[in-house]
Short mmCIF file of C-alpha atoms in Angstrom, two decimals:
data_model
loop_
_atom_site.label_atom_id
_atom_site.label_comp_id
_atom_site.label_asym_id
_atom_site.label_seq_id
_atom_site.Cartn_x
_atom_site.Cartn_y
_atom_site.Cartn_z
CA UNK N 1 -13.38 97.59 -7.53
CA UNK N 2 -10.74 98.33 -5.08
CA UNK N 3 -10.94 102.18 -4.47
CA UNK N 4 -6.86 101.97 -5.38
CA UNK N 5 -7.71 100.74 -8.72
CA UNK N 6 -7.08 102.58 -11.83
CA UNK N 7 -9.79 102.40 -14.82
CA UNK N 8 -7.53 102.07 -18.39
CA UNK N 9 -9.25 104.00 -20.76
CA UNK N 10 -7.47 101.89 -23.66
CA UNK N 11 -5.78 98.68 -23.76
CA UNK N 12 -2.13 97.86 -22.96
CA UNK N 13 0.64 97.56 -25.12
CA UNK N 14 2.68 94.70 -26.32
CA UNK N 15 6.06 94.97 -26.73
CA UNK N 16 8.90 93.24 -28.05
CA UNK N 17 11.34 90.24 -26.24
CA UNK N 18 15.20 90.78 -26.28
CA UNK N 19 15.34 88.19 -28.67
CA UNK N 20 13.34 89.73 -31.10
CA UNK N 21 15.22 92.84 -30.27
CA UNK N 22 18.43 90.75 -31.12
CA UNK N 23 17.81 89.27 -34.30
CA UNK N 24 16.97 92.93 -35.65
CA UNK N 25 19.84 94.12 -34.65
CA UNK N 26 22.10 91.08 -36.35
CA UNK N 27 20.20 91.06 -39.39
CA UNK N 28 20.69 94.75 -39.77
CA UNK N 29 24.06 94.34 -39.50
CA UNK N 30 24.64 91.76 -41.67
CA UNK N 31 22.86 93.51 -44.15
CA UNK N 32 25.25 96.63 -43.68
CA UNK N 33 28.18 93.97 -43.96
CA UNK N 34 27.00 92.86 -47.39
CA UNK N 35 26.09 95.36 -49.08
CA UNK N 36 28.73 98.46 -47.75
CA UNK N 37 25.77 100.45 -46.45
CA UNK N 38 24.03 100.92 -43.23
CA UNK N 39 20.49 99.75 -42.70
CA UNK N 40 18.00 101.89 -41.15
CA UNK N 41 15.19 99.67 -40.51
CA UNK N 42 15.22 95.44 -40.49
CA UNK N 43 12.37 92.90 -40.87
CA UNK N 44 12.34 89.94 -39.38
CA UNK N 45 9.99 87.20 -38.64
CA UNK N 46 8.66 85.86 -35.25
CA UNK N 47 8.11 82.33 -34.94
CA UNK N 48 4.47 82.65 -35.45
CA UNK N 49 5.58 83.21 -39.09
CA UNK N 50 4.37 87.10 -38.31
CA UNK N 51 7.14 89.63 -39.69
CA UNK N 52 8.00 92.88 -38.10
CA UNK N 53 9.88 95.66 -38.77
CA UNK N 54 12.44 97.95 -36.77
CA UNK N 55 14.18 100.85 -37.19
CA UNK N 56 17.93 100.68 -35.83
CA UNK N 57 19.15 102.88 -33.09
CA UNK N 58 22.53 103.00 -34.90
CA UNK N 59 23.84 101.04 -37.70
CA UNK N 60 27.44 101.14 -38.62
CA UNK N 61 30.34 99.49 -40.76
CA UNK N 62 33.66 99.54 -38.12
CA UNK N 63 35.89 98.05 -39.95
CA UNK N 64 36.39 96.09 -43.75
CA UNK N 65 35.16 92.58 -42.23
CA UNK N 66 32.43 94.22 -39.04
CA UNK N 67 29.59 95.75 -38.74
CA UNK N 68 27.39 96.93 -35.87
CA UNK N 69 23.60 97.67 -35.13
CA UNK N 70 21.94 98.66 -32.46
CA UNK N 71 17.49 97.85 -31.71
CA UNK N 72 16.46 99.37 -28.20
CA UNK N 73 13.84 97.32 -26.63
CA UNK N 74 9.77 98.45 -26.26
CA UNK N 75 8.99 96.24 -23.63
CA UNK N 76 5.21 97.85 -24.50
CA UNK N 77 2.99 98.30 -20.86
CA UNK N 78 5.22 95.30 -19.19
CA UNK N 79 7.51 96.45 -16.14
CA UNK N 80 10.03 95.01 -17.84
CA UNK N 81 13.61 95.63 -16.58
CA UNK N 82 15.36 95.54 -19.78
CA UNK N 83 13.39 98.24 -21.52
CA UNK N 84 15.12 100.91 -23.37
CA UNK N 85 17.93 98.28 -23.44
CA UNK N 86 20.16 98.89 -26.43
CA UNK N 87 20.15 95.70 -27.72
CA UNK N 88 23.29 95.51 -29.89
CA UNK N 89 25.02 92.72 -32.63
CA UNK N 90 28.13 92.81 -33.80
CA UNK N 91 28.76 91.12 -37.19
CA UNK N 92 32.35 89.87 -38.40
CA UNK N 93 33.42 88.01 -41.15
CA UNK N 94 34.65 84.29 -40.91
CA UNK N 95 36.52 81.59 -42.48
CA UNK N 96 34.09 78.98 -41.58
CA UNK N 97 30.51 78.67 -43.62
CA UNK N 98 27.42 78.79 -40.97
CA UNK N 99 26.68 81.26 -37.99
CA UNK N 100 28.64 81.29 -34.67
CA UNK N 101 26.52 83.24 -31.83
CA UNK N 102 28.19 84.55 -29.06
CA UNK N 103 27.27 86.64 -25.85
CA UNK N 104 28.99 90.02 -25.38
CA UNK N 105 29.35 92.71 -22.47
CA UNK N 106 25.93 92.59 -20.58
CA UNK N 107 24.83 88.94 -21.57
CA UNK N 108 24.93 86.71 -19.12
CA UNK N 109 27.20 83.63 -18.85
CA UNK N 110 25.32 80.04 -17.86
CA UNK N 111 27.48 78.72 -14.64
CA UNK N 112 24.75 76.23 -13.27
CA UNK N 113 22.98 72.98 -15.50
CA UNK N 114 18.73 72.82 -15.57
CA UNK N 115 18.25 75.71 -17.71
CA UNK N 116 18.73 73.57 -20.98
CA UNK N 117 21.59 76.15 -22.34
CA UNK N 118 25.56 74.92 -22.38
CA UNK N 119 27.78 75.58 -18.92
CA UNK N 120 30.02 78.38 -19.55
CA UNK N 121 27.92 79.71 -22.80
CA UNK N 122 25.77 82.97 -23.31
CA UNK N 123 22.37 83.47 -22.12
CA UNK N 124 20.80 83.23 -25.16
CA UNK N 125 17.49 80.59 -25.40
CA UNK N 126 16.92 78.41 -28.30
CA UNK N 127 14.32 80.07 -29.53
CA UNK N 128 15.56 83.93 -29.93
CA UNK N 129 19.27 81.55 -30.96
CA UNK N 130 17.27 80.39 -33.95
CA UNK N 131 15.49 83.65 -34.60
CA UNK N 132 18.86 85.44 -34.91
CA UNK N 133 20.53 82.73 -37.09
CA UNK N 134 17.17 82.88 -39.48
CA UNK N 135 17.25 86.79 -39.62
CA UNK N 136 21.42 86.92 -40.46
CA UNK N 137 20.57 83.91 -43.30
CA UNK N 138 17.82 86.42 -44.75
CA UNK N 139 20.78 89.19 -45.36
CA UNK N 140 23.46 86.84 -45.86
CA UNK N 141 24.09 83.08 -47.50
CA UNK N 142 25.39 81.77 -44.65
CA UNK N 143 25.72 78.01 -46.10
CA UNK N 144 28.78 79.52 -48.41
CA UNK N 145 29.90 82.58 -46.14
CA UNK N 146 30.39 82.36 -42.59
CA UNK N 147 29.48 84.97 -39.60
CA UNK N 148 29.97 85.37 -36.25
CA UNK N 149 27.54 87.14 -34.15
CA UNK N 150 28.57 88.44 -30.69
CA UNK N 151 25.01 90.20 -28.96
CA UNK N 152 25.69 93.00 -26.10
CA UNK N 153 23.68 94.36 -23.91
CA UNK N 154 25.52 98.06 -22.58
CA UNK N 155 24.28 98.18 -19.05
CA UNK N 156 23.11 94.27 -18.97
CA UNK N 157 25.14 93.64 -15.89
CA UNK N 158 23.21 96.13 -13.77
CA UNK N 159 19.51 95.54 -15.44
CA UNK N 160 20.27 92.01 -14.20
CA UNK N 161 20.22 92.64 -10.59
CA UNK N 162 17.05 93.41 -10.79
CA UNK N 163 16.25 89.80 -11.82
CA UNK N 164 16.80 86.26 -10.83
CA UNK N 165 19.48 85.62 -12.96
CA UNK N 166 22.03 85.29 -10.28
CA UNK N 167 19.97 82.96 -8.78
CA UNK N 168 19.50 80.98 -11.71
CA UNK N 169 23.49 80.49 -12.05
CA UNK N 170 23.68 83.60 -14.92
CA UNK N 171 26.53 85.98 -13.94
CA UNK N 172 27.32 89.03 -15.82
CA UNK N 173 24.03 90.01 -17.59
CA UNK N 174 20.93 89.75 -18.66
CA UNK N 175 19.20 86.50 -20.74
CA UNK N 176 18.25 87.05 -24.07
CA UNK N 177 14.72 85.52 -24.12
CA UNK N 178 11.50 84.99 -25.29
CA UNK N 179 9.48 81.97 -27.23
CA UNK N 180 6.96 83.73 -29.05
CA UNK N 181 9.19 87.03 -29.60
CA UNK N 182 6.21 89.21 -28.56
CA UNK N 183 6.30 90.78 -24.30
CA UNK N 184 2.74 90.69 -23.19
CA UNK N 185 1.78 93.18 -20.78
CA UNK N 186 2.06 92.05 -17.11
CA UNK N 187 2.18 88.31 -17.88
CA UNK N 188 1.51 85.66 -15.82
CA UNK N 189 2.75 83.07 -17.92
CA UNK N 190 6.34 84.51 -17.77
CA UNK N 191 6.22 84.71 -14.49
CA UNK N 192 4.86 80.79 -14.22
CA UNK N 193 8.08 80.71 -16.30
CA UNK N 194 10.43 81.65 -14.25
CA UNK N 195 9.03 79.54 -11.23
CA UNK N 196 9.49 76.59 -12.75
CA UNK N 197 12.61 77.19 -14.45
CA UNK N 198 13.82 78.25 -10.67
CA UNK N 199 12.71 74.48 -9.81
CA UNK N 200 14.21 72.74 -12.65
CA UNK N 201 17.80 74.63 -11.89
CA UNK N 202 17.16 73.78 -8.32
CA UNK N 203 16.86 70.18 -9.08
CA UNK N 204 19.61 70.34 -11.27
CA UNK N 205 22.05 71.26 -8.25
CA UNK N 206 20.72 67.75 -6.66
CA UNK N 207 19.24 69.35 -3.81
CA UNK N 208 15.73 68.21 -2.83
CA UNK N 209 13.98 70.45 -0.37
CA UNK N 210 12.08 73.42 -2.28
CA UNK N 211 11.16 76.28 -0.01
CA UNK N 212 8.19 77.98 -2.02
CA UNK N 213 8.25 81.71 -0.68
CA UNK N 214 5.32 84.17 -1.64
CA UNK N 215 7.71 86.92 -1.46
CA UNK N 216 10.60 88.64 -1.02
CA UNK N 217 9.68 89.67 2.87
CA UNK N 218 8.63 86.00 3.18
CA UNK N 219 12.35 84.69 1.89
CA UNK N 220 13.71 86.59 4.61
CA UNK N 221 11.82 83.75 7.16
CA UNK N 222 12.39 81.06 5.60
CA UNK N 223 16.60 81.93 5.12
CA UNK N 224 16.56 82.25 9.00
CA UNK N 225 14.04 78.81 9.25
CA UNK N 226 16.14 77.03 6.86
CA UNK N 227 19.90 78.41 7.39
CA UNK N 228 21.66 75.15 6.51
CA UNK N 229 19.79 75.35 2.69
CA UNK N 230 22.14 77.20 0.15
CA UNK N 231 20.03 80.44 -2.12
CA UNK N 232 19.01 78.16 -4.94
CA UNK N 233 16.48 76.12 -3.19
CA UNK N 234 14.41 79.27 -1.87
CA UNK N 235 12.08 80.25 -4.99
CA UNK N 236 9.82 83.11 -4.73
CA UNK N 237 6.78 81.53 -6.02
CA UNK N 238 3.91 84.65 -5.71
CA UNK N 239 0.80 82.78 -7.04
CA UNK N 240 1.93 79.30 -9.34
CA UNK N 241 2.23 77.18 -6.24
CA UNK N 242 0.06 74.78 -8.25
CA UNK N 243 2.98 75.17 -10.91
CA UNK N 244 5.83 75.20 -8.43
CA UNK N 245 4.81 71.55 -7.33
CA UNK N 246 3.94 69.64 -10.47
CA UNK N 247 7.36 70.94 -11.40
CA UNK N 248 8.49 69.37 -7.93
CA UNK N 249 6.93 65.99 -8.68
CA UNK N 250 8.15 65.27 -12.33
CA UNK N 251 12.18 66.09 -10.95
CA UNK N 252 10.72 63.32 -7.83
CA UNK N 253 11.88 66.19 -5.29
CA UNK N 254 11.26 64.70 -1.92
CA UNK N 255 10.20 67.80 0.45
CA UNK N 256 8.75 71.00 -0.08
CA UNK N 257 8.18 73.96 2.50
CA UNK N 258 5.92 76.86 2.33
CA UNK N 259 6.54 80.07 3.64
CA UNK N 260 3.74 83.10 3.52
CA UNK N 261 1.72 85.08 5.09
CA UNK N 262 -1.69 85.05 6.78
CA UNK N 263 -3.37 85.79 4.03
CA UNK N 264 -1.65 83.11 1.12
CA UNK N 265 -1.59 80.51 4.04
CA UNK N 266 -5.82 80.58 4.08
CA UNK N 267 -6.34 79.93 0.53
CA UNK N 268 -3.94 77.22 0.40
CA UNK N 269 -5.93 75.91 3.52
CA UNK N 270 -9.37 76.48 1.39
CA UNK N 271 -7.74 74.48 -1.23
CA UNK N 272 -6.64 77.61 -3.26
CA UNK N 273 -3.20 77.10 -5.61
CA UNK N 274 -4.10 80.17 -7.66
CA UNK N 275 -4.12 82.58 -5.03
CA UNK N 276 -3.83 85.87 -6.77
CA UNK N 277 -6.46 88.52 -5.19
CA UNK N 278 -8.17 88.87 -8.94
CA UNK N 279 -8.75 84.94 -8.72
CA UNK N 280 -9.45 83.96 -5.06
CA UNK N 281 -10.96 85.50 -1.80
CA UNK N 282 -9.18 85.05 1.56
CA UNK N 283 -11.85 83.05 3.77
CA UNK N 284 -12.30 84.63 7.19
CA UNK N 285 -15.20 81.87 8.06
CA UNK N 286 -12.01 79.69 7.80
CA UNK N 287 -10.39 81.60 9.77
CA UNK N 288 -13.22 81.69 12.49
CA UNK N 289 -13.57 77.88 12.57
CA UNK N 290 -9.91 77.71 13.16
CA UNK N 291 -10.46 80.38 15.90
CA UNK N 292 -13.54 78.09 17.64
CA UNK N 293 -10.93 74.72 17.24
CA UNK N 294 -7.95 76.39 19.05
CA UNK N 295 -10.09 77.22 21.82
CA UNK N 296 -10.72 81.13 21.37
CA UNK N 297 -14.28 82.13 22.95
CA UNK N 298 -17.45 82.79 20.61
CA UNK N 299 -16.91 86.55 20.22
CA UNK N 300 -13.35 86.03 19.18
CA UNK N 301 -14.25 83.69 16.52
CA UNK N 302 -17.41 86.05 15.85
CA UNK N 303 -15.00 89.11 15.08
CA UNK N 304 -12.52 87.02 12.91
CA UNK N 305 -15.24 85.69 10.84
CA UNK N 306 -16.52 89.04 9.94
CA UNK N 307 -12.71 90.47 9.52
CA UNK N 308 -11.77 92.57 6.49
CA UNK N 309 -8.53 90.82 5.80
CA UNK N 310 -6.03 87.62 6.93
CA UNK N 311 -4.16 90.45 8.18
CA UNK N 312 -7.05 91.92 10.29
CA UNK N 313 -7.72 88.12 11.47
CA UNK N 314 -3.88 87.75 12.19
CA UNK N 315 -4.12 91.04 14.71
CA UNK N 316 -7.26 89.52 16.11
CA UNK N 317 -5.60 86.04 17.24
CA UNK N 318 -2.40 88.46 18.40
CA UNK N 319 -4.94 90.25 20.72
CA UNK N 320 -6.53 87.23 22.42
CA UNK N 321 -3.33 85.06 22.66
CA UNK N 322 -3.96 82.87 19.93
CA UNK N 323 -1.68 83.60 17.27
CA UNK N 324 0.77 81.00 17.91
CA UNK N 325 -2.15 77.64 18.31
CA UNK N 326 -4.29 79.31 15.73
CA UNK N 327 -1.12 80.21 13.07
CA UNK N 328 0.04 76.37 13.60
CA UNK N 329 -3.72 75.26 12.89
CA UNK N 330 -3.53 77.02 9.82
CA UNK N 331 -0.10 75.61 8.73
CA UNK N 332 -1.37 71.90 9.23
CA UNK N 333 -4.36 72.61 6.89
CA UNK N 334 -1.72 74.28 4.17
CA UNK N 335 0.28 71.17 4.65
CA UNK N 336 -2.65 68.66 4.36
CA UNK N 337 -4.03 70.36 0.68
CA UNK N 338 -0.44 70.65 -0.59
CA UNK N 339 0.06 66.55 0.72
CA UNK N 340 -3.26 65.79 -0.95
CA UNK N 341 -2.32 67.81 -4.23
CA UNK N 342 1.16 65.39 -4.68
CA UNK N 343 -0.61 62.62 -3.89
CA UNK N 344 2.01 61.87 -0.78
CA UNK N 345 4.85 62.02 -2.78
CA UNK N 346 6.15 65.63 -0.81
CA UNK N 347 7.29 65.45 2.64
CA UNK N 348 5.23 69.32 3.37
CA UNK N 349 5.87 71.81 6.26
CA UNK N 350 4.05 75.00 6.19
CA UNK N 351 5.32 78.40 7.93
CA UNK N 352 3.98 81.60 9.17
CA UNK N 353 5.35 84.61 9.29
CA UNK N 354 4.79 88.18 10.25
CA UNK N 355 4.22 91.35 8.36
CA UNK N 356 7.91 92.02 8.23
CA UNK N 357 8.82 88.74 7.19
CA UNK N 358 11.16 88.24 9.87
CA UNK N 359 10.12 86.19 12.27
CA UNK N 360 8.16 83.08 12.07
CA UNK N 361 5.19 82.94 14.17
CA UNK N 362 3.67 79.38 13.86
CA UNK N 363 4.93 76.31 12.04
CA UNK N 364 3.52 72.43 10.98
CA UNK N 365 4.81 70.22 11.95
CA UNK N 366 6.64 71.92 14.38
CA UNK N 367 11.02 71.31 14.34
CA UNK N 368 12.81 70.20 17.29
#
């Protein structure tokens, strides 16, 4: 166990989704608008069928026709941006039978197609949509009285800078979101998510070069590699490169780069697509044999072989003058597994870069 490693003496914690969150708060507030009194806690039911209860930050009538509740968000153990967000619905009172959802201060607003919501609508997914319109029908017979809902997030706007919904083509706020309604601790599969959502959008602009970037230092190379590309086509991919390009090859993109580091770059060239450090090893024998084939001497190869890290075996090649032949050796490999892995159907260049993310040190195939 890495000496930087904490030991948790108890498991983590779920938490709750903003769309969970969400169709509290409307359902408490549609409660308060029919019967004249506030509600302290609502129940609602996740689409698992599982029903949960929460208490309500606030819960208010403002006026004969509105009410207004307010849920903050657990997010549980997940670094989750939005939590402590005060997740807040406002119910009115409408001619109309049915619901009508809107997205308030601090939702965002959909300006880009590929992310299966309406251009110019709220940020609000099917899923938590359909959660909230099932909790207000609980408090309220919505197919003889109609409601409109309007979900705000106060401080939305600045919790989403912190995320990719800018990127995505959501101004103004955060997304309401989640499919199962539940946030579990440091997931992987939202963050597989995102990736390919980031793809899907991407393809949706008609663009088809995909620049897969480990990180955000690695971004920073490939913007200055690929200057001519516009933001949406540079997706910070971390470990789902595997994800990333079957996601590529179902919109029939035609080109993919790869930009990382020394270390992401070997297990792609060891055949690696999972390459989180829990899942994979970085091999320095590869690193060796690359060493040998670009011409550095036996004692060279020797020390990168027995290196502690791609980083150490990075420094090594730096030392002896072989960064440049050995880094571009190691790019063709990446770009051979991630051919192999779509069959053909990508045109693939691979990139190096250094530790600041800067500058790129070795390329395949090399550009003109």
């Amino acid at each position: 166990m890495p000496r930087t490693m904490k030991v948790r003496q108890k498991a983590l914690r779920t938490g709750w989704t903003t769309g969970t969150c969400a169709s509290a708060a409307a359902k408490a507030a549609a409660e308060a608008l029919a019967t004249g009194r506030p509600a302290e806690v609502a129940e609602v039911a996740l689409p698992s069928g599982q029903r949960v209860a929460f208490a309500t930050e606030r819960c208010a009538l403002v006026g004969p026709d509105r009410a207004e509740a307010v849920v903050v968000k657990d997010a549980g153990d997940d670094p989750d941006v939005t939590d402590g967000a005060h997740v807040t619905a406002t119910v009115t009172r409408r001619g109309e039978p049915g619901v009508e959802l809107d997205g308030g201060v601090g939702v965002g607003v959909v300006t880009r197609p590929g992310l299966g919501l309406e251009l110019g609508g709220p940020a609000i997914n099917p899923v938590p949509a359909q959660m909230i319109q099932q909790a207000v029908g609980e408090a309220v017979d919505t197919e003889s009285r109609g409601l409109r809902v309007v979900i705000s997030v106060p401080e939305g706007e600045k919790m989403a800078r912190k995320t990719t919904n800018a990127r995505l083509g959501i101004i103004g706020g955060i997304s309401i979101l989640g499919t199962t309604g539940v946030v579990r601790p440091f997931s992987t599969a939202s963050w597989r998510a995102s990736v390919e959502q980031a793809v899907s959008v991407m393809a949706a602009q008609g663009e088809d070069t995909l620049v897969l970037c480990t990180g955000g230092r690695t971004e920073k190379g490939a913007t200055l590699r690929h200057p001519d590309l516009p933001q949406v086509c540079f997706v910070e991919v971390g470990d789902f490169t595997g994800a990333a390009l079957r996601r590529a090859l179902e919109y029939g993109l035609r080109r993919v780069v790869f930009v990382g580091m020394a270390g992401k770059l070997t297990k792609l060239a060891s055949g690696v697509l999972m390459t989180h450090y829990t899942r994979s090893k970085v091999s320095t024998e590869l690193l060796g044999e690359i060493t040998r084939r670009v011409g550095g001497g036996e004692d060279a190869a020797a020390e990168v072989d027995a290196a502690n890290t791609g980083r150490h075996a990075y420094e090594i090649w730096e030392r002896e003058g072989l960064l440049e032949a050995a880094g571009a050796e190691l790019c063709r490999r990446v770009a051979g597994v991630l051919t192999r892995f779509s069959e053909g159907a990508l045109d693939v260049e691979a990139a190096m870069v250094d530790f600041t993310g800067r500058r790129v040190v070795a390329a395949y195939p090399e550009r003109p």
